[in-house]
Short mmCIF file of C-alpha atoms in Angstrom, two decimals:
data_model
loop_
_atom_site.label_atom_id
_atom_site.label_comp_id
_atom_site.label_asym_id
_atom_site.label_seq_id
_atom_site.Cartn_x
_atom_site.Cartn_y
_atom_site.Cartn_z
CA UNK A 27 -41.46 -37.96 -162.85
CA UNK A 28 -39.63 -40.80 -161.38
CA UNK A 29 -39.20 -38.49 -158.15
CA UNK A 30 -42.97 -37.74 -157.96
CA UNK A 31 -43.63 -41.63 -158.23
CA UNK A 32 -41.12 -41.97 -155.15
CA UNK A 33 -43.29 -38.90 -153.43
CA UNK A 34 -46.15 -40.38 -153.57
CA UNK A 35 -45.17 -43.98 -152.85
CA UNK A 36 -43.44 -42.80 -149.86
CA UNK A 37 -46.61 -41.04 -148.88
CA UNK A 38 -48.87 -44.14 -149.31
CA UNK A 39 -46.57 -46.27 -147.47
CA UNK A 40 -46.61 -43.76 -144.29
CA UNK A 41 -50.65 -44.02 -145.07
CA UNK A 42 -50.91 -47.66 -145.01
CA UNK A 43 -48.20 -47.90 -141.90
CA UNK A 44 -50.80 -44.94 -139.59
CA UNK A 45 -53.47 -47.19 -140.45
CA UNK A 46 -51.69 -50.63 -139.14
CA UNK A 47 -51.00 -48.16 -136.16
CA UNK A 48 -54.24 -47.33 -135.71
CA UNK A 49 -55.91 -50.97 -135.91
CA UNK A 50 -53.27 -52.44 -133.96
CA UNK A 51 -55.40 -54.23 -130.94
CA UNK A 52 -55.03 -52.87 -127.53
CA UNK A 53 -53.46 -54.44 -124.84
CA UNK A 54 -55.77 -56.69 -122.82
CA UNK A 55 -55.68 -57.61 -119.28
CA UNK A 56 -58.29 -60.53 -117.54
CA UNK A 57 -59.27 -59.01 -114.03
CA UNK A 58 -61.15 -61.13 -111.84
CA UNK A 59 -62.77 -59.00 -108.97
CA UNK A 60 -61.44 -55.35 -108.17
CA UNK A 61 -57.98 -55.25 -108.59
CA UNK A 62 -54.64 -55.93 -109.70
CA UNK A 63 -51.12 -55.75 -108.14
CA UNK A 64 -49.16 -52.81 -110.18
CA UNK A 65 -45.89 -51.84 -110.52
CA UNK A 66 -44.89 -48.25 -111.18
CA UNK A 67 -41.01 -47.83 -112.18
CA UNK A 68 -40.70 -51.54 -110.37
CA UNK A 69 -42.26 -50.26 -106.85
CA UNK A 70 -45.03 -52.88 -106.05
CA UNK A 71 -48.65 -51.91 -104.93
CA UNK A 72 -52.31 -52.30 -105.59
CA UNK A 73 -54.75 -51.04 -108.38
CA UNK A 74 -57.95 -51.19 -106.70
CA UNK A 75 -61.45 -50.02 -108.44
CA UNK A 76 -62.05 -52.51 -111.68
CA UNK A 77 -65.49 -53.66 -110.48
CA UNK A 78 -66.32 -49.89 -110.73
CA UNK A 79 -65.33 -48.88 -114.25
CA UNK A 80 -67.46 -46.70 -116.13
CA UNK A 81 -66.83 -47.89 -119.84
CA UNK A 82 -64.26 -45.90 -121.70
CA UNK A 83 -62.35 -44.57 -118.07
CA UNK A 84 -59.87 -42.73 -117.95
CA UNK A 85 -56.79 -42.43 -114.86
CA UNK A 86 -54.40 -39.89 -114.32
CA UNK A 87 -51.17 -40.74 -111.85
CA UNK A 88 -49.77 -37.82 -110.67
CA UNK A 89 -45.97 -38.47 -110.68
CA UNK A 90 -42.72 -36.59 -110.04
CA UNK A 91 -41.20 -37.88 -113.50
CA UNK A 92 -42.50 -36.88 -116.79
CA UNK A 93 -41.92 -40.98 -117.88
CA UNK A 94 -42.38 -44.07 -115.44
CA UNK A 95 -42.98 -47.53 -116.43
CA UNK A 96 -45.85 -48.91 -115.20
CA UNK A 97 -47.33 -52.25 -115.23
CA UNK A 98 -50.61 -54.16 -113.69
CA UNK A 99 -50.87 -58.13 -113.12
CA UNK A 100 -53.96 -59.97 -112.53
CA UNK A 101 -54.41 -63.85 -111.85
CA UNK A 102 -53.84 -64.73 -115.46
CA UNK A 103 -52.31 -61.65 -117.40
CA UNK A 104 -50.35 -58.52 -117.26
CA UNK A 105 -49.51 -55.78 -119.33
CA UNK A 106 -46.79 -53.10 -119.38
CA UNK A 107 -46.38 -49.74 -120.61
CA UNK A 108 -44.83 -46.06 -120.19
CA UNK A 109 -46.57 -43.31 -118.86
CA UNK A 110 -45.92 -39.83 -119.85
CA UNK A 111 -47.34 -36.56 -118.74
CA UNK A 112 -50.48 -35.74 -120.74
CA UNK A 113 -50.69 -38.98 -123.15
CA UNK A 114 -52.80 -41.45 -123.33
CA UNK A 115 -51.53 -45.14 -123.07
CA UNK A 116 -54.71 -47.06 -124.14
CA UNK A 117 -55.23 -50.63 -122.95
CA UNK A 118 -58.41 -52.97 -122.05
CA UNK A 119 -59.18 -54.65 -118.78
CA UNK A 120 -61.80 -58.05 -119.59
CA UNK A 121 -63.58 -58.07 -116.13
CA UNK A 122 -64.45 -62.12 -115.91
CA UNK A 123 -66.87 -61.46 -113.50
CA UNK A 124 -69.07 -59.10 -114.91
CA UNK A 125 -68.24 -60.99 -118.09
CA UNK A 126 -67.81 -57.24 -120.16
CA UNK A 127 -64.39 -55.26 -121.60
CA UNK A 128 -63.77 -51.68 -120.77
CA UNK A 129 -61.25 -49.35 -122.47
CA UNK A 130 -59.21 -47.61 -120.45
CA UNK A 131 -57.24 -44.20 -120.81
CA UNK A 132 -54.18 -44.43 -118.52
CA UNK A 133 -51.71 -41.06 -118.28
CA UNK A 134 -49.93 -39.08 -115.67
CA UNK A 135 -49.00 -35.59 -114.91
CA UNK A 136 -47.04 -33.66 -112.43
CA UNK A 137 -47.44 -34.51 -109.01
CA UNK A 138 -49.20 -31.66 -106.72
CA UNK A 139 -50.04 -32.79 -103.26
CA UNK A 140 -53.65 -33.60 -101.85
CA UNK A 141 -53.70 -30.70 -98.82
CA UNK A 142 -50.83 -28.71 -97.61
CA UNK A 143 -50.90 -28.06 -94.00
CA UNK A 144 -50.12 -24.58 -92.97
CA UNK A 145 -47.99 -24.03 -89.87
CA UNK A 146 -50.98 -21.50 -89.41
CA UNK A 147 -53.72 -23.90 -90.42
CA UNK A 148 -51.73 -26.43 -87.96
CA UNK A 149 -52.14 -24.23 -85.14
CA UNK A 150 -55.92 -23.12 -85.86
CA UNK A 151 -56.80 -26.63 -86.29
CA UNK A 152 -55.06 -29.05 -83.84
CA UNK A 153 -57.06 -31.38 -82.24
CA UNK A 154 -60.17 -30.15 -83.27
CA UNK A 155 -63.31 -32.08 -84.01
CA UNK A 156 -64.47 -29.92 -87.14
CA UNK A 157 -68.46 -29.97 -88.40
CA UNK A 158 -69.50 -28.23 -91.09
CA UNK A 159 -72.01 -27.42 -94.37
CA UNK A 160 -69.95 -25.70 -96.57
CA UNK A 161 -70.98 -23.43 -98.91
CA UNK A 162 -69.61 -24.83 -102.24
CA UNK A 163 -70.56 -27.91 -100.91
CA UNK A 164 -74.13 -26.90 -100.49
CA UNK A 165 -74.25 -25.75 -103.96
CA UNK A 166 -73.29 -28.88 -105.76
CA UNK A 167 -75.97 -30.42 -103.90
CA UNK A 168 -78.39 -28.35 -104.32
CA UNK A 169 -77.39 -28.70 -108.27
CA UNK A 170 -77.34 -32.62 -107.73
CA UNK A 171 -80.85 -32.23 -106.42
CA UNK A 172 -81.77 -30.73 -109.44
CA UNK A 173 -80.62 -33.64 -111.45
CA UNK A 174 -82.48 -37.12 -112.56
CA UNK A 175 -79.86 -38.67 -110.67
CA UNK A 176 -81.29 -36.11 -107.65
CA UNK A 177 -84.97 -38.45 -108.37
CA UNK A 178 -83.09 -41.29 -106.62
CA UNK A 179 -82.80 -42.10 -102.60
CA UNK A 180 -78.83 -40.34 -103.03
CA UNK A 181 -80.78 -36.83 -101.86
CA UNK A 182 -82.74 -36.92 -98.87
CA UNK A 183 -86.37 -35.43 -99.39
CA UNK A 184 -87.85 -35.98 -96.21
CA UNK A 185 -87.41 -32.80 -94.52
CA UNK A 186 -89.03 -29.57 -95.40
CA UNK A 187 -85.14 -28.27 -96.83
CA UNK A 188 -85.42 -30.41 -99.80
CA UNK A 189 -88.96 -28.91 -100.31
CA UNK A 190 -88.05 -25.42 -100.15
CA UNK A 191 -84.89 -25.95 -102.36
CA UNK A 192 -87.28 -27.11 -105.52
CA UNK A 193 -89.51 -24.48 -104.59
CA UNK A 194 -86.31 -21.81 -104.70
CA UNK A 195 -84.18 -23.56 -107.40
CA UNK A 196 -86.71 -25.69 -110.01
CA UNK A 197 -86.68 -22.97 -112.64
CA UNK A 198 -82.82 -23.17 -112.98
CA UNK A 199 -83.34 -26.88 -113.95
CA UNK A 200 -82.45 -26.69 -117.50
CA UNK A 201 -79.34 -24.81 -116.48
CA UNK A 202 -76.18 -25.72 -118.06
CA UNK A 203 -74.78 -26.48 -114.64
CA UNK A 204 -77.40 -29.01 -113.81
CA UNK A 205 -77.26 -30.45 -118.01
CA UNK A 206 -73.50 -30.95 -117.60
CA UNK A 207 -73.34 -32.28 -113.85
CA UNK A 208 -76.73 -34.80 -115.25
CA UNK A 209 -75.05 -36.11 -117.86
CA UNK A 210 -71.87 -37.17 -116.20
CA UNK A 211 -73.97 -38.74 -113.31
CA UNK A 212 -76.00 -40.58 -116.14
CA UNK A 213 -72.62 -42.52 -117.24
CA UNK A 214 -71.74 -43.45 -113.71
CA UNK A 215 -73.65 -42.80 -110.70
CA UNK A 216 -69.88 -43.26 -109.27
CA UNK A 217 -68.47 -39.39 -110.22
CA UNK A 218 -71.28 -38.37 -107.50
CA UNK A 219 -68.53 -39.34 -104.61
CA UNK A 220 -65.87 -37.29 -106.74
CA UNK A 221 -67.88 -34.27 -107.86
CA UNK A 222 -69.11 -33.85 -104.11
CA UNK A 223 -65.78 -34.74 -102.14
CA UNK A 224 -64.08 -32.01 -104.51
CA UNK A 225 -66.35 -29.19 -104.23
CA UNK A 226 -64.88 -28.81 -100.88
CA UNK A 227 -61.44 -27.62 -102.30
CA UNK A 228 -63.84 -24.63 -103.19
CA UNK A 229 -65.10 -21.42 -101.81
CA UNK A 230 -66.53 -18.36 -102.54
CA UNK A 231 -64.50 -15.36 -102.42
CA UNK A 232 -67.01 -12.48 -103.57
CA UNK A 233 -69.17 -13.91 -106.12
CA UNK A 234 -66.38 -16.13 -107.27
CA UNK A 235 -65.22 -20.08 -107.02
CA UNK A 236 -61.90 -20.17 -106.40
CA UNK A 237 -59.51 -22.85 -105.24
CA UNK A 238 -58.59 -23.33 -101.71
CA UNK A 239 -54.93 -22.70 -100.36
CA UNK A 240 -55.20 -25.47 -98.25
CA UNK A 241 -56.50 -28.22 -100.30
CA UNK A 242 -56.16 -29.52 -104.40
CA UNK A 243 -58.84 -32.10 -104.05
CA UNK A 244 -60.13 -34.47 -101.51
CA UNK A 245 -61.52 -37.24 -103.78
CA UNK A 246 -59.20 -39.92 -103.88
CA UNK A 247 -58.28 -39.84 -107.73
CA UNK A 248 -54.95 -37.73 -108.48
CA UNK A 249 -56.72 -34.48 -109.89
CA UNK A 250 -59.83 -32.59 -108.58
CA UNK A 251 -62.68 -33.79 -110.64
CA UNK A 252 -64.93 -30.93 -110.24
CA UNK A 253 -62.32 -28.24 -111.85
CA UNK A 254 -63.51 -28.47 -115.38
CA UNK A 255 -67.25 -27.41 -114.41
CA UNK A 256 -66.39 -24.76 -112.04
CA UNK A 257 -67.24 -22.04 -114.47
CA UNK A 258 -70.54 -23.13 -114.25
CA UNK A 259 -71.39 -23.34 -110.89
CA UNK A 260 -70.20 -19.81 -110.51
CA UNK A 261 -72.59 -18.90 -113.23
CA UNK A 262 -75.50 -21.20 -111.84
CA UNK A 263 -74.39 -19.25 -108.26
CA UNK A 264 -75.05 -15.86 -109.12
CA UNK A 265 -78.16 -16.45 -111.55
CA UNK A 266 -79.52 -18.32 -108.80
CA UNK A 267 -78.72 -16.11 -106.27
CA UNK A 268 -77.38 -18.98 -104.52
CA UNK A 269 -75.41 -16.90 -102.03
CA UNK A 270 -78.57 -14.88 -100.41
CA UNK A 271 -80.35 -18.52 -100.28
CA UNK A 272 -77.00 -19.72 -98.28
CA UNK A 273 -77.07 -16.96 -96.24
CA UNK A 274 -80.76 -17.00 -95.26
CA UNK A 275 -80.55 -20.97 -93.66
CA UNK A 276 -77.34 -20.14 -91.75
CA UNK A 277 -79.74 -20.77 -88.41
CA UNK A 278 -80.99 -23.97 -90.24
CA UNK A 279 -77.60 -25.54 -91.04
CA UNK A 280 -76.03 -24.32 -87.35
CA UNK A 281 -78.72 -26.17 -85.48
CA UNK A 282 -78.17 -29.43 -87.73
CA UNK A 283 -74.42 -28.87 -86.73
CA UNK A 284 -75.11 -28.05 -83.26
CA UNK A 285 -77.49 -31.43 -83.12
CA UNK A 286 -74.73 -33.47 -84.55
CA UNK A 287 -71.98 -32.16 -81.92
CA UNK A 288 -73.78 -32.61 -79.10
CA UNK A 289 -75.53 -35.72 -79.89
CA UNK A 290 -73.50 -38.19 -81.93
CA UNK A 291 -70.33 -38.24 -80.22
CA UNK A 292 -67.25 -38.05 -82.69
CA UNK A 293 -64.92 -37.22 -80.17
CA UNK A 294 -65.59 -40.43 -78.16
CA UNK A 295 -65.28 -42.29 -81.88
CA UNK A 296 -61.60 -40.98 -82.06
CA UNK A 297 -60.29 -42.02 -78.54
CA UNK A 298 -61.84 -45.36 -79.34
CA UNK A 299 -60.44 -45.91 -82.82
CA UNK A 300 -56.96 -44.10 -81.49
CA UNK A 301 -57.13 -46.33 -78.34
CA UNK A 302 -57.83 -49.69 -80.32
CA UNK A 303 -55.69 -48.57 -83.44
CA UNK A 304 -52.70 -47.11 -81.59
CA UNK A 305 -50.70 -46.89 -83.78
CA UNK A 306 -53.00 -44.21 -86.28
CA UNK A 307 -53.80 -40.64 -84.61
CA UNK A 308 -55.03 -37.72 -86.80
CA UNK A 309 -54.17 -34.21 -85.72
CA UNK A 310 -57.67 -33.02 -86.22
CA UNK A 311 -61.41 -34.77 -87.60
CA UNK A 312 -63.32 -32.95 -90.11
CA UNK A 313 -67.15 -34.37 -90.88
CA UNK A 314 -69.15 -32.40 -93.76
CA UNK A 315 -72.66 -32.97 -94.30
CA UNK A 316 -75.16 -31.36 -96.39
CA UNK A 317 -79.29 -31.74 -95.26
CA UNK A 318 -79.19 -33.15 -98.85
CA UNK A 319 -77.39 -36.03 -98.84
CA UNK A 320 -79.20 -39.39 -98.88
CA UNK A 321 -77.26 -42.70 -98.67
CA UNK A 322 -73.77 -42.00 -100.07
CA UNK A 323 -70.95 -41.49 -97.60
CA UNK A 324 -66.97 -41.64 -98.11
CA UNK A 325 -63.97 -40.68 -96.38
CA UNK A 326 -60.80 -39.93 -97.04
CA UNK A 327 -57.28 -38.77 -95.37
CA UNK A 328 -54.39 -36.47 -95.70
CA UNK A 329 -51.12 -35.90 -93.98
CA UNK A 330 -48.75 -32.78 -94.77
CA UNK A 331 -46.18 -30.84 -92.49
CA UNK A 332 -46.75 -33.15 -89.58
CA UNK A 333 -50.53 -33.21 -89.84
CA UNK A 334 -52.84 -35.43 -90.29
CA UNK A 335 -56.31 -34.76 -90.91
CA UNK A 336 -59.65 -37.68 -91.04
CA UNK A 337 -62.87 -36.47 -93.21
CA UNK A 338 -65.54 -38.22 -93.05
CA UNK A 339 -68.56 -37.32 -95.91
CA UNK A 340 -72.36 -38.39 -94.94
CA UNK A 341 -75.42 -37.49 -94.62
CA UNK A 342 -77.14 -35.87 -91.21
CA UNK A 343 -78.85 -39.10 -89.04
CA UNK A 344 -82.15 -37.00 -89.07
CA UNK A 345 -84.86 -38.63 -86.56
CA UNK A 346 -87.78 -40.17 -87.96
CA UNK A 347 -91.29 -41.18 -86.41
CA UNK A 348 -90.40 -44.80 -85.41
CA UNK A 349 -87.25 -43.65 -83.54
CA UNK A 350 -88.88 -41.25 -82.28
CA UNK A 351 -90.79 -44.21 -80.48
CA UNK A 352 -88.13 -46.19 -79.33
CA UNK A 353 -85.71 -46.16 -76.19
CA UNK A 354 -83.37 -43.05 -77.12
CA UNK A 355 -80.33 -44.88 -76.63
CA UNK A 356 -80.89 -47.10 -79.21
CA UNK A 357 -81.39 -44.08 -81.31
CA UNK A 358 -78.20 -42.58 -80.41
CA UNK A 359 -76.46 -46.13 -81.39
CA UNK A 360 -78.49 -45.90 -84.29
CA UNK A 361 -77.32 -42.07 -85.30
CA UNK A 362 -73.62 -42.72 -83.94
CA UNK A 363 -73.37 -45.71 -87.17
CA UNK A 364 -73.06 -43.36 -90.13
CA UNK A 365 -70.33 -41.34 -89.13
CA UNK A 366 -68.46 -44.00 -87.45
CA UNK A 367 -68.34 -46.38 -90.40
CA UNK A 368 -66.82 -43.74 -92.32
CA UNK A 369 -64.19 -42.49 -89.44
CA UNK A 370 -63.16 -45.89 -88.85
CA UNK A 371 -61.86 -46.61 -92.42
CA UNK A 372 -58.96 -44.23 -91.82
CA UNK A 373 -57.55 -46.33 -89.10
CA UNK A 374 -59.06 -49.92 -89.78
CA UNK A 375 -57.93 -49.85 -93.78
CA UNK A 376 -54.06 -49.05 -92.77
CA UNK A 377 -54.10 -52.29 -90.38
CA UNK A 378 -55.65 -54.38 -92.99
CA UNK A 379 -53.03 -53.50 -95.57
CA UNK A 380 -50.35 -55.32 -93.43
CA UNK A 381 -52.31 -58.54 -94.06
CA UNK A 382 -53.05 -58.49 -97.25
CA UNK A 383 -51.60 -61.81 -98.36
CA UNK A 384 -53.49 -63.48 -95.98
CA UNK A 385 -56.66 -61.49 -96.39
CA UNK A 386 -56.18 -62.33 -99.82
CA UNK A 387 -56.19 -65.94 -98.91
CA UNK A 388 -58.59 -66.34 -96.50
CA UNK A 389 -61.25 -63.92 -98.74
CA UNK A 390 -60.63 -65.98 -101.97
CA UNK A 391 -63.65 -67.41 -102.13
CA UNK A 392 -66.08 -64.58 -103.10
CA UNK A 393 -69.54 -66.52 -103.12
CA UNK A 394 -68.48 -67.42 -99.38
CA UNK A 395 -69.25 -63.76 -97.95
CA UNK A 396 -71.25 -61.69 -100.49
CA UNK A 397 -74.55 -62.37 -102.23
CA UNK A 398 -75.61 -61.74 -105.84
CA UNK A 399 -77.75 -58.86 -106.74
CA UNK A 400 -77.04 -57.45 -103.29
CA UNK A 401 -75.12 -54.45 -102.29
CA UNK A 402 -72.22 -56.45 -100.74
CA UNK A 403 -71.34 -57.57 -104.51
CA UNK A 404 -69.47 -54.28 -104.93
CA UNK A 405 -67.00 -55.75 -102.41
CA UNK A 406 -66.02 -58.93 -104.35
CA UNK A 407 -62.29 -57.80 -104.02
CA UNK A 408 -60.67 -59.48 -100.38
CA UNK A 409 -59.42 -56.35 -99.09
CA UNK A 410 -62.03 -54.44 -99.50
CA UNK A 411 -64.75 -57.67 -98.29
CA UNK A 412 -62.53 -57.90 -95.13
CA UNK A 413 -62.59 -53.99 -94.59
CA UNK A 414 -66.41 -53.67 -94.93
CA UNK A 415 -66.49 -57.06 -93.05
CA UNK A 416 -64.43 -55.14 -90.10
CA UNK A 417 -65.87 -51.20 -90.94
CA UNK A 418 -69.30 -52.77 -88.97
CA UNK A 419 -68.20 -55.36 -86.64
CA UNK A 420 -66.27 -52.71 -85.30
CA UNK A 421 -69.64 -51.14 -84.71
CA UNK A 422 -70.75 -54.23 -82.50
CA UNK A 423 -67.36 -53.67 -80.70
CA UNK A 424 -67.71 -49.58 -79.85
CA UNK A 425 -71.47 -50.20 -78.64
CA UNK A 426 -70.25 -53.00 -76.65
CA UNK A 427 -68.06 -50.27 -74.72
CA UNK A 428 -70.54 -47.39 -74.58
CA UNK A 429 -74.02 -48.58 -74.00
CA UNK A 430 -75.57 -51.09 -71.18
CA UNK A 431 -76.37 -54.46 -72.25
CA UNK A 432 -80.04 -54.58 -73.17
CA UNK A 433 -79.15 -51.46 -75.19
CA UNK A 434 -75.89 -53.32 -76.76
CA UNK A 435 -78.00 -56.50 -77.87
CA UNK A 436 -80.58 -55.03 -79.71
CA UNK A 437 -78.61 -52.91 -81.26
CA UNK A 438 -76.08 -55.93 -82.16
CA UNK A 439 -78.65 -57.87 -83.25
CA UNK A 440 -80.28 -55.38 -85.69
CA UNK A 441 -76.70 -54.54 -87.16
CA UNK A 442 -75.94 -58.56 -87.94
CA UNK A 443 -79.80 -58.73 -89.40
CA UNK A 444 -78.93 -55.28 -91.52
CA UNK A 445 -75.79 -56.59 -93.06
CA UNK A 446 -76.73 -59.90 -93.57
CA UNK A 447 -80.20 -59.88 -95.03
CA UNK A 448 -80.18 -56.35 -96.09
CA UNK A 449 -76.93 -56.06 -97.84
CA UNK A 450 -75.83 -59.16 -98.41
CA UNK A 451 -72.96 -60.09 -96.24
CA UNK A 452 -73.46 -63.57 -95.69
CA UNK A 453 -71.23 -64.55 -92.54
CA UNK A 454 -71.20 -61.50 -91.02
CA UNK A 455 -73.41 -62.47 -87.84
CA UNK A 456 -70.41 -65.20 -87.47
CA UNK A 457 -67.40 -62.71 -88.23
CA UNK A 458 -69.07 -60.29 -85.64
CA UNK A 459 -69.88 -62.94 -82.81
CA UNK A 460 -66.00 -63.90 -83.82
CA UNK A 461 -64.66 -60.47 -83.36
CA UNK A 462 -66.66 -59.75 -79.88
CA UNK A 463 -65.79 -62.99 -78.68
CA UNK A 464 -61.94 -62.55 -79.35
CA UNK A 465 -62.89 -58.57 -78.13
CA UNK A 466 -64.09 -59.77 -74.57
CA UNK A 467 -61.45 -62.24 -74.14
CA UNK A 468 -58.53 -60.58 -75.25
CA UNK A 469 -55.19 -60.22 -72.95
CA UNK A 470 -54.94 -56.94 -70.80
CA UNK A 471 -53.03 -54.64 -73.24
CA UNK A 472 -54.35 -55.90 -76.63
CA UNK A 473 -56.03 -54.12 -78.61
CA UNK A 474 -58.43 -54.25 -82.14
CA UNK A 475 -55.06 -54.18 -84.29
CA UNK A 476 -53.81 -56.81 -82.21
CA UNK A 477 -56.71 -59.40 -82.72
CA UNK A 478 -56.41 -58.94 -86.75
CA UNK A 479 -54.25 -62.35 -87.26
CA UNK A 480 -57.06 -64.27 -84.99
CA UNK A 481 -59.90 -63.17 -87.04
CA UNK A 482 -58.09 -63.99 -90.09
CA UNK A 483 -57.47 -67.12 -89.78
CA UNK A 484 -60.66 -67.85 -88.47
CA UNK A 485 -61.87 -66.82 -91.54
CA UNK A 486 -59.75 -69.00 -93.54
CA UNK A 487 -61.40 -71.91 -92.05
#
């Protein structure tokens, strides 16, 4: 009796102790703007992405230890934990800004690289300027399309394509593919950049999606976001008959491609960038489109083996009727400022990151350079202000080279008036008058890198 009384104390104390576990509040961290300085196993760098939290997120790290300590510190807080492969530490960031509390789900597993380079791949690839639609690729948008999120100005219905796709693919709307791939777009319109970036670590081989030997993922997060749903885009694939559809606008994408090579100029973009940047050079450029694609574009790098590869991920600068009525050099400045803006962020972000202290400084002051309600607020942390800041002046600064000068001033002046009243970016006419004017007057040898302290501190004024 007296050992059953023990029994089942013993078992209500273990009761009452998983239940103090289980209320015990979560960590909290205060984060005012995007990020946070973090230290993993005592190694200092930055946690960048707060403003962006979808509400509960979750992070994986992938590490070369199976246990790391990690910690983040904002203005006013910090935290600390250990990460271990496959669990869960649980903590809560307070963004001030947005004045709201999101649970996060922080964890890590074993490192596998980004992209391995090939010694083949190398030599098939070297200094190539690579365009493409790939077929994967073409699939998730098509699927995207398909979506309520595909309603929205993110897919591009201007064109007959996007007609002829709801004609072809409507009656697959209610397809599991399209419910799954809606529903995670519903919770944050931010997994479209993932879920699109990824599907080009896939490709076809028969009537099967299978991983590429060359690349894991080519988001930026530390697995391949798309994995989990690849079942079903291999079953949407071959109920759709995706692959005859594919096959059957092969003339249609190669004349979009063939448009784009001759007519935008990426290979003048990369011996500006490697001229002005000198110390950044990528082995080979890779820009993937789909007709689809509306407003979103990314980019994203990888080095492996002694390679180094730039991808840039936009949407095709198709023509419309009041270009079509305007001097065609304009247009090609106009066309040349997608993929550009995207390109340049492999070799302007690196030089920023030398500077962050004093970016930091001199970008403190948020409501200084960004506008509420406006697209520039999702750049309220200084880095990233500076970088978009410096992503189109160096616009201003690459038509200044290529085009005469009645072409170069309306096209500067459109850019300031663009950035200014239509996103936002409150001193950017100044910042890009600053960075020409330090442009045309620099010493013979400098270059872009080499006028980032001036601008600086003239923005710390």
């Amino acid at each position: 009796m007296k050992l059953r009384l023990l029994y089942s104390l013993m078992l209500a104390g273990l009761t009452l102790i998983n239940a103090l576990a289980q209320t015990k509040p979560l960590p909290v961290i205060r984060v005012k703007g995007n990020s946070a300085v973090m230290y993993m196993n005592g190694q200092r760098d930055r946690f960048n992405g707060f403003s962006y939290f979808p509400n509960p997120f979750s992070y994986s790290f992938g590490l070369e230890k199976d246990s790391v300590s990690f910690a983040l510190v904002s203005e006013t807080d910090s935290i600390a934990m250990t990460l271990r492969y496959g669990l869960p530490a649980d903590f809560q960031v307070v963004r001030t800004d947005k004045g709201d509390t999101v649970t996060c789900h922080f964890s890590s597993h074993k490192a596998v690289k980004a992209a391995t380079f090939s010694d083949a791949y190398k030599k098939t690839n070297e200094g190539k300027t690579i365009i493409e639609i790939p077929e994967v690729y073409e699939l998730i948008n098509i699927i995207f399309a398909l979506t309520e999120y595909g309603k929205t100005e993110a897919i591009y219905k201007q064109m007959p394509y996007y007609r002829e796709v709801m004609a072809r693919f409507s009656a697959y709307k209610n397809h599991r593919a399209v419910q799954v791939l809606d529903s995670l777009l519903s919770k944050s319109g931010d997994k479209y950049f993932s879920l699109k970036m990824d599907s080009y670590a896939y490709q076809f081989q028969g009537n099967v999606i299978q991983k590429s030997t060359v690349y894991d993922r080519v988001s930026w997060g530390e697995v391949n976001e798309l994995t989990p749903y690849i079942p079903l885009l291999t079953a949407f694939a071959k109920q759709a008959d995706f692959r005859a559809f594919y096959q059957q606008y092969q003339s249609y994408y190669a004349s979009l491609i063939a448009d784009y090579r001759q007519n935008v100029g990426i290979p003048v973009m990369k011996r500006w960038l490697e001229t002005q940047f000198p110390t950044r050079h990528y082995s080979a450029v890779k820009v993937t489109f789909s007709p689809l694609v509306g407003w979103n574009q990314s980019a994203n790098n990888f080095s492996d083996n002694g390679f180094t590869e730039a991808q840039a991920h936009v949407d095709f600068p198709f023509v419309d009727a009041e270009q079509k009525k305007q001097p065609a050099q304009i247009t090609k400045g106009q066309r040349m400022k997608i993929v550009f803006t995207e390109l340049n962020h492999s070799y302007l972000n690196p030089e920023a990151e030398k500077y962050n202290e004093q970016i930091s400084s001199a970008f403190s002051d948020t409501p200084k350079w960004v506008t509420p309600k406006t697209p520039s607020m999702n750049y309220t942390n200084p880095l990233s202000c500076f970088e978009e800041y410096m992503n189109y002046a160096l616009v201003t600064l690459l038509y200044h080279d290529l085009f005469d000068k009645k072409t170069f001033e309306t096209l500067r002046v459109n850019l300031e008036k663009g950035m200014t009243t239509g996103r936002g970016f409150r001193r950017f006419a100044a910042f890009d008058q600053e960075l020409l004017r330090l442009y045309q007057t620099k010493k013979p040898g400098q270059t872009v890198a080499d006028l980032y302290p001036a601008i600086i501190a003239w923005a710390a004024r």
